mmCIF file of C-alpha atoms in Angstrom:
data_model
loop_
_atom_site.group_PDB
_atom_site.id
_atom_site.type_symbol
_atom_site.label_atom_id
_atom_site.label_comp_id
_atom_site.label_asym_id
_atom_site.label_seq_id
_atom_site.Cartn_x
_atom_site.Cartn_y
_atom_site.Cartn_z
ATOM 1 C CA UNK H 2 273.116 108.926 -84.546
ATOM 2 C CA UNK H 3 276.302 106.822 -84.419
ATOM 3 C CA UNK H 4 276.275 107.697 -81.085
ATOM 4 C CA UNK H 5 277.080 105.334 -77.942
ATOM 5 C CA UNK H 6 273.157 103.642 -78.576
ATOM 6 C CA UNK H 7 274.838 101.186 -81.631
ATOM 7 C CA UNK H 8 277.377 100.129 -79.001
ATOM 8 C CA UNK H 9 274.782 99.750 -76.133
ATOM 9 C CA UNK H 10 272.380 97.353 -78.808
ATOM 10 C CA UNK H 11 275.116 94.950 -79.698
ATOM 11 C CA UNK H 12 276.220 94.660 -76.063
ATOM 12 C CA UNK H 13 272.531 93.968 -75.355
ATOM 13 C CA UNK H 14 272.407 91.671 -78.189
ATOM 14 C CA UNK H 15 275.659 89.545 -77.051
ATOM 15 C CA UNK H 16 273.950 89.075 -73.571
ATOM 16 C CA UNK H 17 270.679 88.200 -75.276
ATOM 17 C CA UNK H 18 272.223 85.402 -76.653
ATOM 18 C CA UNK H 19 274.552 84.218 -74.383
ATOM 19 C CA UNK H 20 271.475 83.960 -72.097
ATOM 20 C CA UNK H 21 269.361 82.030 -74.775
ATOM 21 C CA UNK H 22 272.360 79.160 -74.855
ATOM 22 C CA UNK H 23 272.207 78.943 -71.308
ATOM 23 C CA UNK H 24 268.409 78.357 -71.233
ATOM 24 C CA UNK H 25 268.777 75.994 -74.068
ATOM 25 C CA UNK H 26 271.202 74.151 -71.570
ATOM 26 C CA UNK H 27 268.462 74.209 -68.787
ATOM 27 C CA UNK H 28 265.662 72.561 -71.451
ATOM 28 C CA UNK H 29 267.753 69.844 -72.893
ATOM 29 C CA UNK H 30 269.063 68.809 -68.984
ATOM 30 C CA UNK H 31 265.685 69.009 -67.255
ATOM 31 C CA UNK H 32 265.358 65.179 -67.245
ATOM 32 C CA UNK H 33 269.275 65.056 -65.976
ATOM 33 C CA UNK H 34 269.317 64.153 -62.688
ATOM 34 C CA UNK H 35 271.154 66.453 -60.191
ATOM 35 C CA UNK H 36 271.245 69.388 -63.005
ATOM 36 C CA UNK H 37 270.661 72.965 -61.416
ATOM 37 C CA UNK H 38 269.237 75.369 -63.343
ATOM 38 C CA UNK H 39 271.926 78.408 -64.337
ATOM 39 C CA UNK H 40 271.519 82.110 -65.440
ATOM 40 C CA UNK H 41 273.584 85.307 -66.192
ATOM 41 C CA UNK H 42 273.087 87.960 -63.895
ATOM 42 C CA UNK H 43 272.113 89.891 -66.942
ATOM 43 C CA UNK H 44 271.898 93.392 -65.537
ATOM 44 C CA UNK H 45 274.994 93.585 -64.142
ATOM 45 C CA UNK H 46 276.959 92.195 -66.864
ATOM 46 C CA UNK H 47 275.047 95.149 -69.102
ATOM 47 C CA UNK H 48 275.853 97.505 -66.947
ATOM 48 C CA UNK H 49 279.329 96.458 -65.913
ATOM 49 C CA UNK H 50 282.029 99.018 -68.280
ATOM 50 C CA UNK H 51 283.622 95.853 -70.166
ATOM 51 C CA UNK H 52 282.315 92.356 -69.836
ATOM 52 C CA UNK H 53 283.860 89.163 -71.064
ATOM 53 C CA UNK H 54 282.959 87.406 -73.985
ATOM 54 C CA UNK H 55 281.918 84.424 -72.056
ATOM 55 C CA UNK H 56 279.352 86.014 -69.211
ATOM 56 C CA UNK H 57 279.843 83.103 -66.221
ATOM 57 C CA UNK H 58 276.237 81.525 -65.594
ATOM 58 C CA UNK H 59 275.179 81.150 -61.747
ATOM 59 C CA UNK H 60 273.065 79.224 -60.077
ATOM 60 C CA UNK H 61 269.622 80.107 -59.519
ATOM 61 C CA UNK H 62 267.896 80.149 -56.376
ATOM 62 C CA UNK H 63 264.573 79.336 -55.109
ATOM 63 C CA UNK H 64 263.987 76.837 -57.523
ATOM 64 C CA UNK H 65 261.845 73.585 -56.137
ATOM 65 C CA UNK H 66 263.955 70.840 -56.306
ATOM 66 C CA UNK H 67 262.868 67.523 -57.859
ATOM 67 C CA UNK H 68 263.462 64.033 -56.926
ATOM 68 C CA UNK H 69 266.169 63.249 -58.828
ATOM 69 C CA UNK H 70 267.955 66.318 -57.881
ATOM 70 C CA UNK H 71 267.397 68.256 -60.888
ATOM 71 C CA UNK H 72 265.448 71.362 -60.136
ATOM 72 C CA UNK H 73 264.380 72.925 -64.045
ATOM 73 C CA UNK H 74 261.364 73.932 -64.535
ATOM 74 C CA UNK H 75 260.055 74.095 -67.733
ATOM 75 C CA UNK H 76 257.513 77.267 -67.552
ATOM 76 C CA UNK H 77 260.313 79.522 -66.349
ATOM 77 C CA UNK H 78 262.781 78.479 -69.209
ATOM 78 C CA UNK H 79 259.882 78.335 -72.051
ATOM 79 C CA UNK H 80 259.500 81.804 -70.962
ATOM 80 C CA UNK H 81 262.610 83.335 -70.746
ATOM 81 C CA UNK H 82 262.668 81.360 -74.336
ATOM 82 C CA UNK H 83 260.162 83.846 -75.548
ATOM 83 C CA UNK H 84 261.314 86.806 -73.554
ATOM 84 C CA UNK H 85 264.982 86.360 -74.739
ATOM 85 C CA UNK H 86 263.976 85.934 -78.362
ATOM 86 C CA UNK H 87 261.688 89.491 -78.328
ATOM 87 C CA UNK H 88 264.392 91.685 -76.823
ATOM 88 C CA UNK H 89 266.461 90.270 -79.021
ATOM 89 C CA UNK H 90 264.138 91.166 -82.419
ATOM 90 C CA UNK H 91 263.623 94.479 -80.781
ATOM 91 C CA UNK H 92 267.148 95.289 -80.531
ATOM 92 C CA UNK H 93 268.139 94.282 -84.191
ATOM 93 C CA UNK H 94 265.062 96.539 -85.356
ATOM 94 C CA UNK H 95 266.396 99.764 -83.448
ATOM 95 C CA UNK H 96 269.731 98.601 -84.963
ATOM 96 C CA UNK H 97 268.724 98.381 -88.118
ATOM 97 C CA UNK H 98 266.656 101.812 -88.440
ATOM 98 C CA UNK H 99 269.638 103.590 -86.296
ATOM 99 C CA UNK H 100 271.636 102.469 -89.836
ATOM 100 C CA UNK H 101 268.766 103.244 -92.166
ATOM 101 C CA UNK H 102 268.646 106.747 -91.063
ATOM 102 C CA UNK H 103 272.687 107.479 -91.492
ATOM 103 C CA UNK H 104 271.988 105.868 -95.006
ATOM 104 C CA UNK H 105 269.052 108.126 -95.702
ATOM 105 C CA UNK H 106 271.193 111.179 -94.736
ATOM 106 C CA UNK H 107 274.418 109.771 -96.787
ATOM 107 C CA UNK H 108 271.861 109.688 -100.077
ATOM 108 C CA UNK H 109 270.254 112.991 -98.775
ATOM 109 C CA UNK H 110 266.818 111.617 -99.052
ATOM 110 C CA UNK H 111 266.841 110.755 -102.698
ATOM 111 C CA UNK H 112 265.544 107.467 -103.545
ATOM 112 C CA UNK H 113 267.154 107.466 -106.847
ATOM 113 C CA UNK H 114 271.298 108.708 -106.557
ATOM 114 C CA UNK Y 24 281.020 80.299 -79.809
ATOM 115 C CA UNK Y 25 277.792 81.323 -81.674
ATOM 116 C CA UNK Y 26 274.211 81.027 -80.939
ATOM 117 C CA UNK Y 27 274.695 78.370 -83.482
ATOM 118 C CA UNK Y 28 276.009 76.064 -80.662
ATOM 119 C CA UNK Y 29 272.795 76.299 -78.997
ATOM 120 C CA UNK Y 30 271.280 74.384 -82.039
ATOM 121 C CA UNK Y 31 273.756 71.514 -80.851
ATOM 122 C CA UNK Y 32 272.557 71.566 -77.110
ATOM 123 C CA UNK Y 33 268.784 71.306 -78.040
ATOM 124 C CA UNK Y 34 269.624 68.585 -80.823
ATOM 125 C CA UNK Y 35 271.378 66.593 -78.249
ATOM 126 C CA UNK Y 36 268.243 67.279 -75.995
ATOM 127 C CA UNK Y 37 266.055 65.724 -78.871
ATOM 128 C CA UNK Y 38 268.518 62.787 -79.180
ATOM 129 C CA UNK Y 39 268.044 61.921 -75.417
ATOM 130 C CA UNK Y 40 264.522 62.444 -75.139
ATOM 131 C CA UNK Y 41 264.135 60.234 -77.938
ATOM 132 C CA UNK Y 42 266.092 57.456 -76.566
ATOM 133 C CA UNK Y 43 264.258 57.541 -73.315
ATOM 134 C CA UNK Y 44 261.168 57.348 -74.949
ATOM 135 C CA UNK Y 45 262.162 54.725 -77.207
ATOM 136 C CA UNK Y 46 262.675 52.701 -73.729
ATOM 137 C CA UNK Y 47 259.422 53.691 -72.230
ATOM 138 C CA UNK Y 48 257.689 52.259 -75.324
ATOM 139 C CA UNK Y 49 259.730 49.145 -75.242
ATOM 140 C CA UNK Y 50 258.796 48.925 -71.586
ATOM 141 C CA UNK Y 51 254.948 49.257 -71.815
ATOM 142 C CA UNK Y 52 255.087 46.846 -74.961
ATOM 143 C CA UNK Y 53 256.559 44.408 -72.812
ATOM 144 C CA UNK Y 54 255.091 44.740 -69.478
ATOM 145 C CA UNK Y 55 253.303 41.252 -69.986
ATOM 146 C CA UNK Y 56 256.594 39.240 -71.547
ATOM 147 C CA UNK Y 57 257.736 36.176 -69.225
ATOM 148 C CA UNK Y 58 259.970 35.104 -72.200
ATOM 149 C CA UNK Y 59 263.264 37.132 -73.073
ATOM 150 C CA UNK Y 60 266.934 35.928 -74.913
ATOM 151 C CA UNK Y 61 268.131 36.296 -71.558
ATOM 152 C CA UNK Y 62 265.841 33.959 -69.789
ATOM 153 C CA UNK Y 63 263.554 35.141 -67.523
ATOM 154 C CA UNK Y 64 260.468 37.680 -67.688
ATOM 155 C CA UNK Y 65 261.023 41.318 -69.437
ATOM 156 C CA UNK Y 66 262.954 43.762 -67.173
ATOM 157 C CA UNK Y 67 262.364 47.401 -67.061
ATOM 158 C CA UNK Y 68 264.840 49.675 -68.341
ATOM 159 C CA UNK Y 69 265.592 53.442 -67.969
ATOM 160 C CA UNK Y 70 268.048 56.131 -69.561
ATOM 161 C CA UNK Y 71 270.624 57.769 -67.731
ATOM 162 C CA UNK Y 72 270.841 61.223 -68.211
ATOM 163 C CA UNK Y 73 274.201 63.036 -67.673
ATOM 164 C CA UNK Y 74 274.737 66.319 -68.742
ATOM 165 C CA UNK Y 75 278.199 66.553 -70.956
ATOM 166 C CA UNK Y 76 279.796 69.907 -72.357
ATOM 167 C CA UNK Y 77 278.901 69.546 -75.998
ATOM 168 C CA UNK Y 78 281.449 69.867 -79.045
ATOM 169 C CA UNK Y 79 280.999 71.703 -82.265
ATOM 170 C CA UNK Y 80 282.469 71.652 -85.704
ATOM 171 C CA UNK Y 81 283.378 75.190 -84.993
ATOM 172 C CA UNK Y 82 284.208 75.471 -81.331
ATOM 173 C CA UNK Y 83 288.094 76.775 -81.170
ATOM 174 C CA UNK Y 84 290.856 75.171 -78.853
ATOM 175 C CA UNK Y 85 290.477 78.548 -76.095
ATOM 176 C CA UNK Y 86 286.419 77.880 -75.918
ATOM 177 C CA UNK Y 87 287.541 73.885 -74.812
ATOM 178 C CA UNK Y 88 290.066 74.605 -72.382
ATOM 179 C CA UNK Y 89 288.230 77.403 -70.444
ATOM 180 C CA UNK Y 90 285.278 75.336 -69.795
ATOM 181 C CA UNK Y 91 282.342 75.936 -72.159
ATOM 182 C CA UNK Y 92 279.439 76.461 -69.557
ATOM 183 C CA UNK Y 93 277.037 75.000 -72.563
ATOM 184 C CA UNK Y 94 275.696 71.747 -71.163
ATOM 185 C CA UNK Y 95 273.926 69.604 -73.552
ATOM 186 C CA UNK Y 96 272.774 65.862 -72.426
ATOM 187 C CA UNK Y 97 273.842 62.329 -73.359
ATOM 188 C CA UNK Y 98 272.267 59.224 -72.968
ATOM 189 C CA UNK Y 99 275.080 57.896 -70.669
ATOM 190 C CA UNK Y 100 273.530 54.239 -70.193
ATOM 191 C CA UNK Y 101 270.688 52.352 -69.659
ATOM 192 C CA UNK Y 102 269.853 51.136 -65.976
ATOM 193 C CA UNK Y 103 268.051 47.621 -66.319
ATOM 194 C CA UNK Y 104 265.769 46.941 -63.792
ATOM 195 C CA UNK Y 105 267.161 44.262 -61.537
ATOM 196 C CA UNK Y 106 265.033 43.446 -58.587
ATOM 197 C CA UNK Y 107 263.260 40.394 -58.682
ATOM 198 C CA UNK Y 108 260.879 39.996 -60.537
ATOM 199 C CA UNK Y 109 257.025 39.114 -59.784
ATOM 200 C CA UNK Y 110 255.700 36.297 -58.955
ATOM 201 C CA UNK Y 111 252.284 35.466 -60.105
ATOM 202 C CA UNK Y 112 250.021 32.170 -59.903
ATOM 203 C CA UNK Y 113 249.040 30.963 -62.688
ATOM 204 C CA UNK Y 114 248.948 27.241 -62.796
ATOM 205 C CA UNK Y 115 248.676 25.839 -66.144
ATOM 206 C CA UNK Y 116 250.829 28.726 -67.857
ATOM 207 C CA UNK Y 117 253.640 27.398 -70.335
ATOM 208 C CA UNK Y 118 256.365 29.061 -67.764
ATOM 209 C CA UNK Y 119 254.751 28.377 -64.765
ATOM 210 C CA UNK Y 120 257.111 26.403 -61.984
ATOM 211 C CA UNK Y 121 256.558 23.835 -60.190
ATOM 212 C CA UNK Y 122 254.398 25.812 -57.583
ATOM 213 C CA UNK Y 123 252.190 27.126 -60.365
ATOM 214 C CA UNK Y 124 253.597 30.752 -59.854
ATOM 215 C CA UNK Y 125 254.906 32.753 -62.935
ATOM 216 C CA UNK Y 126 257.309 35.380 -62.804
ATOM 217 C CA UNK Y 127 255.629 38.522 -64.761
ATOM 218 C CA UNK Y 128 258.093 41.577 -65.008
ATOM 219 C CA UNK Y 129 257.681 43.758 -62.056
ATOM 220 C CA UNK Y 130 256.482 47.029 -63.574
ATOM 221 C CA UNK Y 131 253.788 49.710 -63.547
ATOM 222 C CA UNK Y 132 252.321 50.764 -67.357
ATOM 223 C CA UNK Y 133 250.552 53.821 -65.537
ATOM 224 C CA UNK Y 134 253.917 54.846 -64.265
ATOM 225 C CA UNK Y 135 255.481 54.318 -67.689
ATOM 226 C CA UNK Y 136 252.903 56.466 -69.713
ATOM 227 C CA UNK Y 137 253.286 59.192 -67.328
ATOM 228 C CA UNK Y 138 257.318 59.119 -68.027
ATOM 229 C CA UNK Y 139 256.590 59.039 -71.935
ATOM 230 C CA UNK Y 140 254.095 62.337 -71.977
ATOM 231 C CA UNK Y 141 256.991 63.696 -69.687
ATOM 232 C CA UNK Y 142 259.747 62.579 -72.034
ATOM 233 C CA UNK Y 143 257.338 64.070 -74.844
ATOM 234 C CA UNK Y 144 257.180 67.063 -72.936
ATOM 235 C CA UNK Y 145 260.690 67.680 -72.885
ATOM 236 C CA UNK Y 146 261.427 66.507 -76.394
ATOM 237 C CA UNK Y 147 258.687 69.666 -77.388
ATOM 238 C CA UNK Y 148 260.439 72.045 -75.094
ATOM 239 C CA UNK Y 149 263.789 71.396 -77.135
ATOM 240 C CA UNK Y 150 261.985 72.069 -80.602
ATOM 241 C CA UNK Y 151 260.583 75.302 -79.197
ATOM 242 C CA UNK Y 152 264.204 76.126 -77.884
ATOM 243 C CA UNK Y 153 265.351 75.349 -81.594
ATOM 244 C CA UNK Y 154 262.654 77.209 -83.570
ATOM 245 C CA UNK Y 155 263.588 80.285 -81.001
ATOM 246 C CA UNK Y 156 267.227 80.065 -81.732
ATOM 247 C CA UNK Y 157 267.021 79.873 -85.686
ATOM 248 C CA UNK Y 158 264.916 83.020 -85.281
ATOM 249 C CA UNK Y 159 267.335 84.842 -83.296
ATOM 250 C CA UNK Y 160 270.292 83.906 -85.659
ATOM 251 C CA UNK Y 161 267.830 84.768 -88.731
ATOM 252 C CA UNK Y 162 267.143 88.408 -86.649
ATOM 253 C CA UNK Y 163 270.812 88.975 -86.594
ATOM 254 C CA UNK Y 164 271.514 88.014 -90.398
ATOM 255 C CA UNK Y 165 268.431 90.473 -91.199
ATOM 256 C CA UNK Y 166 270.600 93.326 -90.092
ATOM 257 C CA UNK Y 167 272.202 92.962 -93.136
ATOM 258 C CA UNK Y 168 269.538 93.236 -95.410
ATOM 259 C CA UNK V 26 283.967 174.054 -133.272
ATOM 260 C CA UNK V 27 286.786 173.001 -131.278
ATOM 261 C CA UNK V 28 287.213 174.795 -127.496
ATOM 262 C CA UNK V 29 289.534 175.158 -124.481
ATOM 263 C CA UNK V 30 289.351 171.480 -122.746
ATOM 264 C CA UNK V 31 287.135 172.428 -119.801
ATOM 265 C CA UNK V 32 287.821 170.076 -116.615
ATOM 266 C CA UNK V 33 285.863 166.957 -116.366
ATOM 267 C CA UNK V 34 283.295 166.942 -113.280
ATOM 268 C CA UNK V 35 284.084 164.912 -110.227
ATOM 269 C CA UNK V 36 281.886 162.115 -110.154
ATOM 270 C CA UNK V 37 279.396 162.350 -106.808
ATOM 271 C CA UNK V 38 280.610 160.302 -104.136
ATOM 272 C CA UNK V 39 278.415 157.064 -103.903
ATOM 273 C CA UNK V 40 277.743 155.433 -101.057
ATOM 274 C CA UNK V 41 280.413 152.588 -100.377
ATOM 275 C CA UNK V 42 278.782 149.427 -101.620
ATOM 276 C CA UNK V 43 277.733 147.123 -97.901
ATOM 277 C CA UNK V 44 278.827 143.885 -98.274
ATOM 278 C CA UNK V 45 275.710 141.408 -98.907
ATOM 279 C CA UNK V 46 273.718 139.902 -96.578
ATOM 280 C CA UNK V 47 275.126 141.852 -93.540
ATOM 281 C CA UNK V 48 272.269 143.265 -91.813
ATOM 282 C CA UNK V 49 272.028 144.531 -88.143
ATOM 283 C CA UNK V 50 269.773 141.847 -86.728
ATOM 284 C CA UNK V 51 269.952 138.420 -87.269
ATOM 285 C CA UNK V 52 267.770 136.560 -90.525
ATOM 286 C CA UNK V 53 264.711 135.511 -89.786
ATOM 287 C CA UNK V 54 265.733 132.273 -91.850
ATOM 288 C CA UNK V 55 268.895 131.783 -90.090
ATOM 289 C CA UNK V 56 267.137 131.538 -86.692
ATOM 290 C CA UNK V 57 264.255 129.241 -88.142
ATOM 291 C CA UNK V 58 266.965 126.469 -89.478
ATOM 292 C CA UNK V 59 268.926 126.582 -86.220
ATOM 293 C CA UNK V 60 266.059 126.140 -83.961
ATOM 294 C CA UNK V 61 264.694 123.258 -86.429
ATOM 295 C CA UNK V 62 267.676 121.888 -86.100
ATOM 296 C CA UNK V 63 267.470 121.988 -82.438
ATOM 297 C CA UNK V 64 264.856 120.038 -82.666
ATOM 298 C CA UNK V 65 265.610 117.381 -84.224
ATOM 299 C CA UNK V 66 268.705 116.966 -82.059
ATOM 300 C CA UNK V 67 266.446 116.614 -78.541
ATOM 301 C CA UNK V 68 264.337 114.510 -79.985
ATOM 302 C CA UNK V 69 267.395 112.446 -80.920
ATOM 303 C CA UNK V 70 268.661 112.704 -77.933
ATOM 304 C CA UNK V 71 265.410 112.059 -76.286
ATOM 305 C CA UNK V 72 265.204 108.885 -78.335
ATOM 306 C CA UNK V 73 268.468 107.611 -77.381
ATOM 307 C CA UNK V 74 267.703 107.913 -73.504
ATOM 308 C CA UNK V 75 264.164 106.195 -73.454
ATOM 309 C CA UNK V 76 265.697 103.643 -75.634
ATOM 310 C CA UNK V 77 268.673 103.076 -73.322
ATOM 311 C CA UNK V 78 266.352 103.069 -70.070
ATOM 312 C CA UNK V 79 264.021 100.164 -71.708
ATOM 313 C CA UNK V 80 268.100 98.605 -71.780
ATOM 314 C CA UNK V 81 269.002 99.145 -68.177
ATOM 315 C CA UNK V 82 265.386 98.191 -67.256
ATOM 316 C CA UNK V 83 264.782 101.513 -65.497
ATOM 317 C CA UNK V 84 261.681 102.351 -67.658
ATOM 318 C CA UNK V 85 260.732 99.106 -68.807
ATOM 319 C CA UNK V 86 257.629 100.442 -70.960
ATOM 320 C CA UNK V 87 258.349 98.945 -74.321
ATOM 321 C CA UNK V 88 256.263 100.962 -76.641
ATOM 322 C CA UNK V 89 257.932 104.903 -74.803
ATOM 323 C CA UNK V 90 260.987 103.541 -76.178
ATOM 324 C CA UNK V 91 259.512 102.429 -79.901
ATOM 325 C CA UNK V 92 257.016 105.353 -80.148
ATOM 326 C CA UNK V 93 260.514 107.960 -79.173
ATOM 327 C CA UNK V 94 262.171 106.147 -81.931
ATOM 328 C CA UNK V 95 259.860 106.454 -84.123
ATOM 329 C CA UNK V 96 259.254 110.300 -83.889
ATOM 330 C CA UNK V 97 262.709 111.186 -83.778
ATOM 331 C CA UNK V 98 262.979 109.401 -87.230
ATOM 332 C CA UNK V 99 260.393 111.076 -88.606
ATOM 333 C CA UNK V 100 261.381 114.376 -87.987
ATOM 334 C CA UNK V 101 264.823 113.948 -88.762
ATOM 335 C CA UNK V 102 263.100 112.958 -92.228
ATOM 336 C CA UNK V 103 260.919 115.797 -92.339
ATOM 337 C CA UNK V 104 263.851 117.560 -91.636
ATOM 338 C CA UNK V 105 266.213 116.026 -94.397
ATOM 339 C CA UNK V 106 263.144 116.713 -97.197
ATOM 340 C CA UNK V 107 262.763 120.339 -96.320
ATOM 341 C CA UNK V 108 266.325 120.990 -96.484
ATOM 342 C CA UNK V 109 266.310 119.158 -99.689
ATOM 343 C CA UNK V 110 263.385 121.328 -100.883
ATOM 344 C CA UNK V 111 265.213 124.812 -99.528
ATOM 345 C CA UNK V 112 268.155 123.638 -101.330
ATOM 346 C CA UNK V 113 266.573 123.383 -104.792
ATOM 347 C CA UNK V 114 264.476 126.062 -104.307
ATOM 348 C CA UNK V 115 267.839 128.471 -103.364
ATOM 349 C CA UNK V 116 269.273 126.868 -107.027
ATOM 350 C CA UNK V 117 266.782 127.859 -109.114
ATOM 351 C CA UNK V 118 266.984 130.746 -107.672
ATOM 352 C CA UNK V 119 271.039 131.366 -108.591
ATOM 353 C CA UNK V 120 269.970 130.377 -112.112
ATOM 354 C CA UNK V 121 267.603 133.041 -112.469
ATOM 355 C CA UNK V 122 268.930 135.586 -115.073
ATOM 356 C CA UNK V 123 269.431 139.110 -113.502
#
């Protein structure tokens, strides 16, 4: 149970986040002009063997391109707000029954000690 | 650098939307005002987005100098309308010239409006962004429990 | 009437005692626990994959991962409470009075 799938959550947790700041970026600049949207290439950061604290955004591609310059667009960002925020509740559940269970076993099922 | 700095970049998203539609209101209030302290008919103004790196209370020295990639947005200025203004006739108006012809602010309400529900728009986006964020941070504090 | 001391009978031979629990094929219990335990373990294990595949984004199916999860808890707990259960049940036992 405290096996490598604790480690693999929290690394999937960090990127979670990390990804969530950079799409709260991209929603307070959509008005800015000349802003381009920015991502993490999040599967290869996951699956890279050590990754940096600060995962470098990039630019997206393919995104129409406003007058102004700035090319966010809203619907993509409000959801990747939502996706982001589910993986992210799904991997603190798994985390937190992956603990419950080594708890369970440390009090060898007895509710009371 | 938390998840608790993307609180920061949506409140500074907030802040901006806010001023610009603070100016959009002032706009369509005045779109019919040929008397201002500056002499002369109302001009239009705008806000000037730029996006900035934002600061936190709790950002450290090595998250400045390598560049946080967390852009939030500042009002940088306001752009004042400055072509000339229009030139209506109306003969008999208090500020009318000698030709008759009154100089009206050049603007378009309609074009204004559309810039406030889009300013609105935006303002709403950040809130969502917010309300998402707090969850995620309250997620990671339920561990805990 | 007192006699000659006549010589004491050797005692029969008695078989020599086996040591306990030795038996030539393997308890039936023994092999029960291990292959429960087996269990348990691959569906572990089998937990542990589906939930790092909904990570990678191989299998993105959401609920394979949750459902796996969920199963493998539940036997581990099934597990834990029958063990608990055997354990009591071999005490009671040991404080039976011969």
């Amino acid at each position: 149970m405290i096996d490598g799938l604790t480690d693999s959550l929290e690394k999937y947790m960090d990127l979670l986040s990390a990804r969530q700041k950079v799409v709260a970026s991209n929603i307070a600049n959509v008005d800015t002009p000349g802003y381009k949207t920015k991502d993490l290439n999040f599967q290869a950061e996951f699956q890279a063997a050590s990754y940096l604290n600060n995962p470098l955004p990039v630019e997206v591609p393919d995104l129409p391109v406003k007058n102004d310059g700035n090319n966010v667009s809203l619907d993509r960002e409000a959801r990747l707000l939502a996706e982001n925020n589910l993986r992210f509740t799904l991997a603190s559940v798994l985390i937190r029954s992956d603990l419950a269970t080594i708890k369970s076993a440390i009090n060898e099922g007895k509710t009371s000690a | 650098m938390s998840l608790l700095s993307a609180l920061s970049v949506s409140a500074s998203g907030m802040a901006a939307q806010r001023v610009r539609s603070e100016l959009l209101v002032e706009n369509i209030a005045n779109s019919e005002t040929t008397r201002t302290a500056e002499g002369g008919p109302y001009r239009r103004k705008d806000a000037v987005f730029s996006s900035t790196p934002v600061p936190s209370a709790f950002s450290s020295l090595l998250d400045e100098q390598m560049g946080s990639s967390l852009m939030g947005v500042t009002v940088a200025g306001v752009s004042v309308d400055t072509r000339e203004p229009d030139r209506r006739y109306m003969p008999g108006h208090p500020d009318a010239d000698k030709d008759g012809y009154v100089a009206m602010p050049r603007m378009n309400p309609a074009e204004d409006m559309v810039d406030l529900m889009s300013a609105t728009r935006g303002y709403q986006a950040n809130v969502s962004a917010i309300s998402s964020v707090k969850d995620m941070i309250q997620r990671s504090i339920d561990i805990l429990r | 009437m007192t006699g000659p001391i006549t010589s004491i009978n050797p005692i029969p031979n008695l078989a020599a005692i086996q040591p306990a629990g030795q038996s030539s094929e393997p308890g039936a219990f023994q092999s029960v626990l291990s292959g429960a335990i087996q269990t348990i373990e691959s569906a572990n294990q089998g937990a542990t994959t589906a939930v790092q595949k909904f990570l990678t984004g191989e299998n993105e199916e959401l609920h394979t991962a949750a459902l796996a999860v969920q199963k493998a808890n539940l036997m581990f707990d099934l597990g834990l409470q029958v063990r608990n259960k055997v354990v009591d049940a071999y005490q009671q036992i040991m404080q039976m009075q011969m």
